Short mmCIF file of C-alpha atoms and ligand atoms in Angstrom, two decimals:
data_model
loop_
_atom_site.label_atom_id
_atom_site.label_comp_id
_atom_site.label_asym_id
_atom_site.label_seq_id
_atom_site.Cartn_x
_atom_site.Cartn_y
_atom_site.Cartn_z
CA UNK A 11 14.47 -20.13 17.40
CA UNK A 12 11.74 -19.92 17.84
CA UNK A 13 8.53 -19.60 15.39
CA UNK A 14 5.28 -17.83 15.71
CA UNK A 15 3.55 -17.12 18.81
CA UNK A 16 0.43 -17.99 17.77
CA UNK A 17 -2.13 -20.54 16.10
CA UNK A 18 -5.32 -19.48 14.16
CA UNK A 19 -7.54 -20.63 17.08
CA UNK A 20 -5.82 -17.51 19.07
CA UNK A 21 -8.08 -15.40 16.06
CA UNK A 22 -11.34 -14.52 16.31
CA UNK A 23 -13.84 -18.29 14.12
CA UNK A 24 -12.99 -16.64 10.26
CA UNK A 25 -10.36 -14.19 11.03
CA UNK A 26 -8.32 -14.35 7.65
CA UNK A 27 -4.38 -13.87 6.83
CA UNK A 28 -2.22 -12.69 3.48
CA UNK A 29 0.72 -11.84 1.89
CA UNK A 30 0.54 -8.73 -0.70
CA UNK A 31 2.60 -7.91 -3.48
CA UNK A 32 2.00 -5.06 -5.66
CA UNK A 33 2.36 -5.44 -9.83
CA UNK A 34 5.20 -3.23 -10.42
CA UNK A 35 7.55 -4.26 -7.99
CA UNK A 36 6.94 -7.74 -8.94
CA UNK A 37 5.77 -8.55 -12.72
CA UNK A 38 8.33 -7.26 -14.79
CA UNK A 39 7.13 -4.59 -16.40
CA UNK A 40 9.00 -4.74 -19.87
CA UNK A 41 6.87 -7.25 -21.14
CA UNK A 42 3.70 -8.48 -22.44
CA UNK A 43 2.52 -5.42 -24.16
CA UNK A 44 2.70 -2.84 -21.26
CA UNK A 45 2.48 0.44 -22.04
CA UNK A 46 5.49 3.18 -20.17
CA UNK A 47 5.10 4.70 -16.99
CA UNK A 48 5.92 7.26 -14.25
CA UNK A 49 8.00 4.70 -12.72
CA UNK A 50 9.92 3.69 -15.26
CA UNK A 51 10.74 7.78 -16.31
CA UNK A 52 11.22 8.87 -12.51
CA UNK A 53 14.42 5.49 -11.82
CA UNK A 54 15.89 6.42 -15.42
CA UNK A 55 16.77 9.54 -14.08
CA UNK A 56 19.51 10.07 -11.87
CA UNK A 57 19.89 10.45 -8.60
CA UNK A 58 16.23 9.25 -8.40
CA UNK A 59 16.68 5.21 -7.41
CA UNK A 60 19.69 3.18 -5.76
CA UNK A 61 21.73 2.23 -8.35
CA UNK A 62 18.83 4.13 -10.59
CA UNK A 63 16.60 -0.08 -10.36
CA UNK A 64 13.22 -0.68 -12.29
CA UNK A 65 10.43 -2.70 -12.96
CA UNK A 66 11.29 -4.19 -16.15
CA UNK A 67 12.19 -7.73 -14.73
CA UNK A 68 11.59 -7.69 -10.93
CA UNK A 69 10.43 -11.56 -10.28
CA UNK A 70 9.70 -11.98 -13.71
CA UNK A 71 5.50 -12.66 -11.82
CA UNK A 72 4.26 -12.25 -15.63
CA UNK A 73 5.40 -15.64 -16.38
CA UNK A 74 6.36 -17.66 -12.97
CA UNK A 75 2.85 -16.23 -11.60
CA UNK A 76 1.26 -20.14 -10.97
CA UNK A 77 4.74 -20.99 -8.82
CA UNK A 78 4.41 -17.81 -6.86
CA UNK A 79 0.17 -18.50 -6.18
CA UNK A 80 1.50 -22.28 -5.38
CA UNK A 81 3.83 -20.61 -2.62
CA UNK A 82 0.65 -18.74 -1.29
CA UNK A 83 -1.53 -21.64 -0.62
CA UNK A 84 1.16 -24.39 1.01
CA UNK A 85 1.61 -21.47 3.22
CA UNK A 86 -1.81 -22.27 3.97
CA UNK A 87 -2.93 -18.35 3.42
CA UNK A 88 -6.07 -17.09 2.89
CA UNK A 89 -5.90 -14.21 0.77
CA UNK A 90 -3.95 -12.81 -1.52
CA UNK A 91 -3.89 -9.50 -1.96
CA UNK A 92 -2.60 -8.05 -5.52
CA UNK A 93 -2.49 -5.11 -7.57
CA UNK A 94 -2.67 -4.36 -11.45
CA UNK A 95 -0.81 -2.49 -13.55
CA UNK A 96 -2.93 0.30 -15.65
CA UNK A 97 -0.38 0.59 -17.80
CA UNK A 98 -0.77 -3.28 -18.53
CA UNK A 99 -4.22 -2.67 -19.53
CA UNK A 100 -4.25 0.27 -20.96
CA UNK A 101 -0.90 1.53 -22.94
CA UNK A 102 -1.29 5.23 -22.74
CA UNK A 103 -3.65 5.17 -20.00
CA UNK A 104 -7.20 5.62 -22.41
CA UNK A 105 -8.54 4.17 -25.56
CA UNK A 106 -7.10 0.73 -26.46
CA UNK A 107 -6.73 -2.22 -24.71
CA UNK A 108 -4.26 -4.35 -24.25
CA UNK A 109 -5.89 -7.45 -24.61
CA UNK A 110 -2.79 -9.53 -23.47
CA UNK A 111 -2.62 -7.34 -20.07
CA UNK A 112 -6.41 -7.89 -19.61
CA UNK A 113 -5.82 -11.63 -20.49
CA UNK A 114 -3.15 -12.68 -17.39
CA UNK A 115 -5.06 -10.85 -14.92
CA UNK A 116 -8.12 -12.89 -15.20
CA UNK A 117 -5.56 -15.81 -15.51
CA UNK A 118 -4.41 -14.80 -12.80
CA UNK A 119 -7.56 -14.63 -10.71
CA UNK A 120 -8.47 -18.06 -11.64
CA UNK A 121 -5.37 -19.60 -10.99
CA UNK A 122 -6.22 -17.92 -7.00
CA UNK A 123 -9.81 -19.73 -6.92
CA UNK A 124 -8.15 -22.66 -8.01
CA UNK A 125 -5.66 -23.33 -5.15
CA UNK A 126 -8.67 -22.09 -2.38
CA UNK A 127 -7.38 -18.86 -2.74
CA UNK A 128 -9.23 -14.99 -1.88
CA UNK A 129 -8.26 -12.37 -4.83
CA UNK A 130 -8.41 -9.21 -3.05
CA UNK A 131 -7.59 -6.35 -5.33
CA UNK A 132 -5.93 -2.75 -6.08
CA UNK A 133 -6.31 -1.14 -8.95
CA UNK A 134 -3.56 0.82 -8.47
CA UNK A 135 -0.70 0.79 -6.64
CA UNK A 136 1.23 3.70 -7.81
CA UNK A 137 2.50 3.08 -11.61
CA UNK A 138 0.87 5.52 -13.87
CA UNK A 139 1.05 6.04 -17.63
CA UNK A 140 3.62 8.14 -18.70
CA UNK A 141 0.66 9.18 -21.15
CA UNK A 142 -0.82 10.51 -18.39
CA UNK A 143 1.66 11.94 -16.38
CA UNK A 144 2.65 14.40 -19.38
CA UNK A 145 -1.07 15.51 -19.03
CA UNK A 146 -0.39 16.67 -15.81
CA UNK A 147 -1.33 13.39 -13.63
CA UNK A 148 -2.37 13.34 -10.06
CA UNK A 149 -2.37 17.60 -11.12
CA UNK A 150 -4.86 17.27 -13.86
CA UNK A 151 -8.29 16.46 -11.94
CA UNK A 152 -9.21 14.28 -15.40
CA UNK A 153 -7.43 12.08 -13.36
CA UNK A 154 -10.63 10.91 -11.41
CA UNK A 155 -12.78 10.55 -14.90
CA UNK A 156 -9.43 7.84 -16.19
CA UNK A 157 -9.35 6.36 -13.46
CA UNK A 158 -12.94 5.67 -13.58
CA UNK A 159 -12.75 4.05 -17.08
CA UNK A 160 -9.76 2.46 -16.73
CA UNK A 161 -12.02 0.42 -13.94
CA UNK A 162 -14.20 -0.14 -15.86
CA UNK A 163 -12.38 -1.63 -18.41
CA UNK A 164 -10.98 -3.97 -15.59
CA UNK A 165 -13.51 -5.03 -13.91
CA UNK A 166 -15.98 -5.94 -16.37
CA UNK A 167 -13.34 -8.67 -17.10
CA UNK A 168 -12.73 -10.07 -13.40
CA UNK A 169 -14.63 -8.27 -11.57
CA UNK A 170 -17.73 -11.09 -11.17
CA UNK A 171 -14.10 -13.15 -9.35
CA UNK A 172 -12.92 -10.73 -6.79
CA UNK A 173 -12.73 -10.88 -3.43
CA UNK A 174 -12.60 -7.54 -2.46
CA UNK A 175 -11.32 -4.53 -4.64
CA UNK A 176 -9.95 -0.88 -3.03
CA UNK A 177 -9.49 1.69 -5.77
CA UNK A 178 -6.22 3.04 -4.41
CA UNK A 179 -2.92 1.92 -2.18
CA UNK A 180 -1.79 4.37 0.33
CA UNK A 181 -2.80 7.61 -0.53
CA UNK A 182 -1.11 9.91 1.39
CA UNK A 183 2.26 8.07 -1.39
CA UNK A 184 0.32 9.76 -3.87
CA UNK A 185 -0.64 12.65 -3.30
CA UNK A 186 2.42 13.94 -0.06
CA UNK A 187 5.22 11.63 -0.48
CA UNK A 188 5.14 11.81 -5.09
CA UNK A 189 4.77 15.63 -4.99
CA UNK A 190 5.37 17.17 -1.60
CA UNK A 191 8.68 15.13 -0.92
CA UNK A 192 9.59 14.17 -3.86
CA UNK A 193 10.90 10.56 -3.11
CA UNK A 194 8.17 9.12 -5.52
CA UNK A 195 7.13 9.05 -8.96
CA UNK A 196 7.18 12.02 -10.87
CA UNK A 197 9.05 13.50 -7.53
CA UNK A 198 7.60 16.85 -7.27
CA UNK A 199 8.21 19.06 -4.44
CA UNK A 200 5.16 21.43 -4.99
CA UNK A 201 2.60 22.93 -2.70
CA UNK A 202 0.72 23.78 -4.72
CA UNK A 203 0.87 20.01 -7.24
CA UNK A 204 0.50 18.44 -3.23
CA UNK A 205 -2.97 19.99 -2.99
CA UNK A 206 -4.34 18.81 -5.79
CA UNK A 207 -2.99 16.13 -5.54
CA UNK A 208 -3.95 14.97 -2.41
CA UNK A 209 -7.59 16.22 -3.39
CA UNK A 210 -7.68 14.08 -7.40
CA UNK A 211 -6.95 10.75 -4.98
CA UNK A 212 -10.31 11.13 -2.94
CA UNK A 213 -12.09 12.26 -6.04
CA UNK A 214 -10.71 8.86 -8.57
CA UNK A 215 -11.35 6.80 -5.26
CA UNK A 216 -14.96 8.02 -5.14
CA UNK A 217 -15.01 7.54 -8.79
CA UNK A 218 -14.22 4.28 -9.09
CA UNK A 219 -16.63 3.11 -6.09
CA UNK A 220 -19.14 4.09 -8.17
CA UNK A 221 -18.44 2.42 -11.39
CA UNK A 222 -17.70 -0.54 -9.27
CA UNK A 223 -20.39 -0.62 -7.54
CA UNK A 224 -22.17 0.42 -10.37
CA UNK A 225 -21.07 -3.32 -11.74
CA UNK A 226 -22.59 -5.03 -8.97
CA UNK A 227 -19.67 -5.66 -7.68
CA UNK A 228 -19.86 -5.89 -3.53
CA UNK A 229 -16.98 -6.02 -0.23
CA UNK A 230 -15.41 -2.77 -1.43
CA UNK A 231 -12.59 -0.42 0.52
CA UNK A 232 -9.98 1.20 0.88
CA UNK A 233 -6.39 0.67 1.69
CA UNK A 234 -4.29 3.70 3.67
CA UNK A 235 -1.63 4.07 5.00
CA UNK A 236 -0.81 5.12 8.87
CA UNK A 237 2.26 6.54 10.54
CA UNK A 238 2.91 7.10 14.35
CA UNK A 239 3.86 10.15 14.99
CA UNK A 240 5.27 11.09 18.25
CA UNK A 241 6.75 14.39 19.49
CA UNK A 242 10.50 14.62 19.46
CA UNK A 243 9.83 16.88 23.11
CA UNK A 244 7.40 17.27 24.75
CA UNK A 245 7.51 21.06 24.07
CA UNK A 246 4.37 22.73 23.30
CA UNK A 247 6.36 23.37 19.57
CA UNK A 248 7.48 20.13 18.34
CA UNK A 249 3.14 18.55 20.01
CA UNK A 250 2.00 20.41 17.71
CA UNK A 251 4.35 19.56 14.73
CA UNK A 252 3.45 16.05 15.49
CA UNK A 253 0.00 16.65 15.61
CA UNK A 254 0.37 18.77 11.52
CA UNK A 255 2.20 15.45 10.96
CA UNK A 256 0.23 13.48 12.09
CA UNK A 257 -3.00 15.43 10.37
CA UNK A 258 -1.18 15.10 6.79
CA UNK A 259 -0.61 11.34 6.62
CA UNK A 260 -3.20 10.55 9.79
CA UNK A 261 -6.40 12.14 9.14
CA UNK A 262 -6.41 13.59 5.73
CA UNK A 263 -8.08 10.86 3.78
CA UNK A 264 -9.89 9.36 6.38
CA UNK A 265 -11.31 12.45 7.10
CA UNK A 266 -11.89 12.81 3.78
CA UNK A 267 -13.66 9.06 2.78
CA UNK A 268 -15.31 8.58 6.42
CA UNK A 269 -16.32 12.05 7.09
CA UNK A 270 -16.45 13.68 4.33
CA UNK A 271 -14.43 16.95 5.05
CA UNK A 272 -10.96 17.20 5.45
CA UNK A 273 -8.93 17.84 9.22
CA UNK A 274 -9.07 22.04 9.45
CA UNK A 275 -5.22 21.45 10.94
CA UNK A 276 -4.02 20.30 7.05
CA UNK A 277 -6.65 22.63 5.39
CA UNK A 278 -4.55 26.07 7.36
CA UNK A 279 -1.41 24.71 5.14
CA UNK A 280 -3.37 23.16 1.81
CA UNK A 281 -6.39 25.14 1.77
CA UNK A 282 -4.45 28.45 -0.31
CA UNK A 283 -3.57 25.54 -2.97
CA UNK A 284 -6.25 23.52 -3.48
CA UNK A 285 -7.95 23.39 -6.91
CA UNK A 286 -11.04 25.53 -7.16
CA UNK A 287 -14.94 24.26 -6.23
CA UNK A 288 -13.19 21.28 -4.71
CA UNK A 289 -15.65 21.23 -1.62
CA UNK A 290 -18.39 20.13 -3.90
CA UNK A 291 -16.24 16.98 -4.40
CA UNK A 292 -16.74 15.92 -1.11
CA UNK A 293 -20.02 13.68 -1.17
CA UNK A 294 -18.13 11.72 -4.15
CA UNK A 295 -15.29 11.00 -1.63
CA UNK A 296 -17.29 9.63 0.85
CA UNK A 297 -18.70 6.89 -0.56
CA UNK A 298 -20.00 4.52 1.89
CA UNK A 299 -17.49 1.33 1.95
CA UNK A 300 -17.49 -2.11 3.02
CA UNK A 301 -14.17 -2.28 4.96
CA UNK A 302 -10.64 0.00 5.32
CA UNK A 303 -6.91 -1.70 5.63
CA UNK A 304 -4.07 -0.28 7.34
CA UNK A 305 -0.72 -0.51 6.36
CA UNK A 306 1.85 0.29 9.17
CA UNK A 307 4.59 -0.21 9.67
CA UNK A 308 6.31 2.50 11.66
CA UNK A 309 6.22 5.41 13.99
CA UNK A 310 8.38 9.03 13.52
CA UNK A 311 9.92 11.74 15.86
CA UNK A 312 8.45 14.84 14.90
CA UNK A 313 9.81 18.28 16.03
CA UNK A 314 8.88 22.40 14.91
CA UNK A 315 11.84 23.48 12.21
CA UNK A 316 11.91 27.11 10.83
CA UNK A 317 10.16 27.33 8.09
CA UNK A 318 6.90 27.81 5.24
CA UNK A 319 4.31 24.80 6.69
CA UNK A 320 3.69 22.42 7.91
CA UNK A 321 7.27 23.46 9.85
CA UNK A 322 8.73 20.78 10.38
CA UNK A 323 11.67 18.40 10.05
CA UNK A 324 11.71 14.38 10.80
CA UNK A 325 14.00 12.26 12.67
CA UNK A 326 13.96 8.18 14.30
CA UNK A 327 14.11 7.47 17.79
CA UNK A 328 15.80 5.10 19.89
CA UNK A 329 14.03 1.96 18.98
CA UNK A 330 15.29 -1.18 16.73
CA UNK A 331 15.54 -0.98 13.79
CA UNK A 332 14.73 -2.40 10.43
CA UNK A 333 16.93 -2.26 6.85
CA UNK A 334 15.30 0.30 5.69
CA UNK A 335 15.98 2.87 9.19
CA UNK A 336 12.37 2.28 10.38
CA UNK A 337 12.16 1.75 13.91
CA UNK A 338 9.74 -1.75 14.80
CA UNK A 339 6.85 0.23 17.17
CA UNK A 340 3.68 -1.90 17.03
CA UNK A 341 2.54 0.12 19.72
CA UNK A 342 1.34 2.27 16.94
CA UNK A 343 -0.50 -0.56 15.42
CA UNK A 344 -2.60 -1.17 18.53
CA UNK A 345 -2.43 2.92 18.89
CA UNK A 346 -4.51 3.47 14.79
CA UNK A 347 -6.59 0.36 15.53
CA UNK A 348 -8.36 2.00 18.23
CA UNK A 349 -8.06 5.97 15.93
CA UNK A 350 -9.39 4.01 12.71
CA UNK A 351 -12.58 2.00 14.48
CA UNK A 352 -13.25 6.07 16.17
CA UNK A 353 -14.28 6.32 12.60
CA UNK A 354 -15.55 4.14 10.69
CA UNK A 355 -17.24 2.40 13.80
CA UNK A 356 -18.58 -0.57 13.29
CA UNK A 357 -16.33 -1.57 9.75
CA UNK A 358 -14.55 -4.76 9.06
CA UNK A 359 -11.37 -3.45 9.83
CA UNK A 360 -7.62 -5.61 8.22
CA UNK A 361 -4.51 -4.85 8.42
CA UNK A 362 -3.31 -4.68 4.69
CA UNK A 363 0.53 -4.50 4.73
CA UNK A 364 2.66 -4.99 7.72
CA UNK A 365 6.42 -6.68 7.66
CA UNK A 366 9.76 -5.43 7.68
CA UNK A 367 12.46 -5.24 5.29
CA UNK A 368 15.84 -7.49 6.59
CA UNK A 369 19.65 -8.02 4.87
CA UNK A 370 18.14 -12.02 4.37
CA UNK A 371 19.98 -14.50 2.82
CA UNK A 372 18.45 -18.10 1.86
CA UNK A 373 20.28 -19.55 4.21
CA UNK A 374 20.02 -17.63 7.20
CA UNK A 375 17.18 -17.69 9.64
CA UNK A 376 15.36 -14.23 9.08
CA UNK A 377 14.56 -14.28 12.93
CA UNK A 378 14.24 -11.04 12.79
CA UNK A 379 11.33 -10.90 10.83
CA UNK A 380 9.64 -13.70 12.93
CA UNK A 381 9.75 -11.39 15.85
CA UNK A 382 8.26 -8.89 13.95
CA UNK A 383 5.06 -10.53 12.83
CA UNK A 384 4.62 -11.45 16.61
CA UNK A 385 5.02 -7.96 17.89
CA UNK A 386 2.40 -6.36 15.09
CA UNK A 387 0.16 -9.78 15.74
CA UNK A 388 -0.02 -9.43 19.19
CA UNK A 389 -0.46 -5.62 19.22
CA UNK A 390 -3.90 -6.83 16.22
CA UNK A 391 -4.46 -9.80 18.90
CA UNK A 392 -4.92 -7.32 21.79
CA UNK A 393 -6.26 -4.24 19.96
CA UNK A 394 -9.34 -7.46 18.44
CA UNK A 395 -10.19 -8.44 22.77
CA UNK A 396 -10.43 -4.29 23.75
CA UNK A 397 -13.63 -5.11 20.43
CA UNK A 398 -12.18 -3.48 17.41
CA UNK A 399 -13.53 -4.90 14.74
CA UNK A 400 -9.91 -6.66 12.82
CA UNK A 401 -10.45 -9.75 10.39
CA UNK A 402 -7.77 -10.22 8.98
CA UNK A 403 -3.88 -9.46 8.67
CA UNK A 404 -2.20 -9.61 5.64
CA UNK A 405 2.26 -9.38 5.04
CA UNK A 406 3.90 -7.28 3.08
CA UNK A 407 5.27 -9.47 1.65
CA UNK A 408 5.32 -12.32 0.17
CA UNK A 409 8.52 -12.27 -2.20
CA UNK A 410 11.79 -9.78 -2.23
CA UNK A 411 11.23 -7.48 -4.56
CA UNK A 412 11.23 -4.40 -6.07
CA UNK A 413 11.64 -1.72 -3.57
CA UNK A 414 10.42 1.06 -5.87
CA UNK A 415 13.41 3.70 -4.49
CA UNK A 416 15.38 1.46 -2.79
CA UNK A 417 15.58 -0.50 -5.57
CA UNK A 418 16.36 -4.64 -5.13
CA UNK A 419 17.99 -3.97 -1.98
CA UNK A 420 15.60 -4.17 0.17
CA UNK A 421 14.21 -7.02 1.53
CA UNK A 422 10.56 -7.47 2.68
CA UNK A 423 9.97 -11.45 1.67
CA UNK A 424 8.47 -13.74 3.62
CA UNK A 425 10.13 -16.47 0.63
CA UNK A 426 13.74 -14.86 -0.72
CA UNK A 427 14.28 -14.41 -4.80
CA UNK A 428 17.72 -14.04 -6.51
CA UNK A 429 17.18 -11.30 -8.64
CA UNK A 430 19.83 -12.95 -10.68
CA UNK A 431 18.46 -16.52 -11.61
CA UNK A 432 14.94 -15.17 -10.30
CA UNK A 433 14.71 -18.37 -7.89
CA UNK A 434 12.53 -18.73 -5.33
CA UNK A 435 13.82 -19.82 -1.81
CA UNK A 436 11.18 -20.25 0.79
CA UNK A 437 12.57 -18.43 4.50
CA UNK A 438 12.02 -18.94 8.27
CA UNK A 439 9.64 -16.65 7.86
CA UNK A 440 7.77 -17.96 5.15
CA UNK A 441 7.58 -21.81 7.40
CA UNK A 442 6.98 -20.55 10.75
CA UNK A 443 3.32 -18.51 9.58
CA UNK A 444 2.92 -21.93 7.21
CA UNK A 445 3.21 -24.12 10.62
CA UNK A 446 1.45 -21.76 12.59
CA UNK A 447 -1.44 -22.00 10.17
CA UNK A 448 -1.76 -25.15 10.58
CA UNK A 449 -2.29 -25.95 13.86
CA UNK A 450 -6.11 -25.26 15.31
O1 IFM B 13 7.03 -1.80 -0.51
C1 IFM B 13 5.78 -1.25 -0.43
C2 IFM B 13 4.74 -0.70 -1.08
O2 IFM B 13 4.55 -0.64 -2.07
C3 IFM B 13 3.44 -0.25 0.15
N1 IFM B 13 3.84 0.54 0.90
C4 IFM B 13 5.05 0.15 1.78
C5 IFM B 13 5.97 -0.88 1.70
C6 IFM B 13 6.51 -1.23 2.08
O3 IFM B 13 8.36 0.15 1.82
#
């Protein structure tokens, strides 16, 4: 078995390493006074989630957070990227505050600082209070104001101690995956809902940044996911389909947040369904940011398909796959580091998520994950050598956890979790990362 092929000294001075999680995936949402979320509703609907599993108990991080932070510190990591649950802070999404929830995040941030970790907060990582979903959720323009108020409530309490903050994790998932493909809560398949959600997510991002700037907070960024779209064949039709996919997935939010404009080729399809007057919001969406985070996992083969826009179908190619059935394609990370730099210039970039699901058992070394990390870190190092301002790399995820529509079956953790006993057991990849970071 071999370990990681790098040490800290292989990266520029000050380069940071971290791990990421999110609230609903680890905390145990049935505890501590949190309100119901649209993920609870989605999971309770037959056919949406493997075995109809939900985040009610998850990894019980709510009670085991100190042990989890110890694991991060003991690996020699710098950053802990975590998220807060809106419904834990505001059970109805607005109005009454759950003090127990605010106290939890307050303790958690202090716990990170006590261990020398940099707290990197994401305000929204996908669990929307059900009461707001009842009002139309991301389809309702008012969500930008509700989100701004939630941002203010939470950041007034913990904003003074955060190292970095991003409003919304993976806007594409909130907009497209949840409203067009129906794969995430609220499980819609409706182009009008999609266009509205794809716009309101950006608007909520912009309003949250304004609120945080108003509170005097710094190091504010955005976390977008990117998927490398390759044409299934070299036919003109397949190449055009891959370009459309790339626009929806990779260029929509980047264009809005950094250029104040949506890509024309995506507006060709979504334009007729956009909310009236959307153009006036572009200035709010395009805020000055301090960094951009890339979440990157895989590539996809795209073919033309008959039918309404976007007239495409998705396919898997011949590269080795992870437990998710995702091809392992580190070349895509290299591509996006350069592509994003084309939009963001000198802005610091971070890989805010990268990692793989593997059917790990606690007793078998997870060499496949070590190899995956080696390949993607090599892609990052190559981009740095070519001038990309990549400043850090964050592994998804610290723990095996609730993988959304796939339930608890897909294991992304550096640390194995037994979902019966909730025992944590570091895997070989955890020790490999710890050993690599300990060498200088
Ligand atoms: O588990 C998710 C996470 O919540 C967001 N990014 C992708 C991960 C793996 O699917």
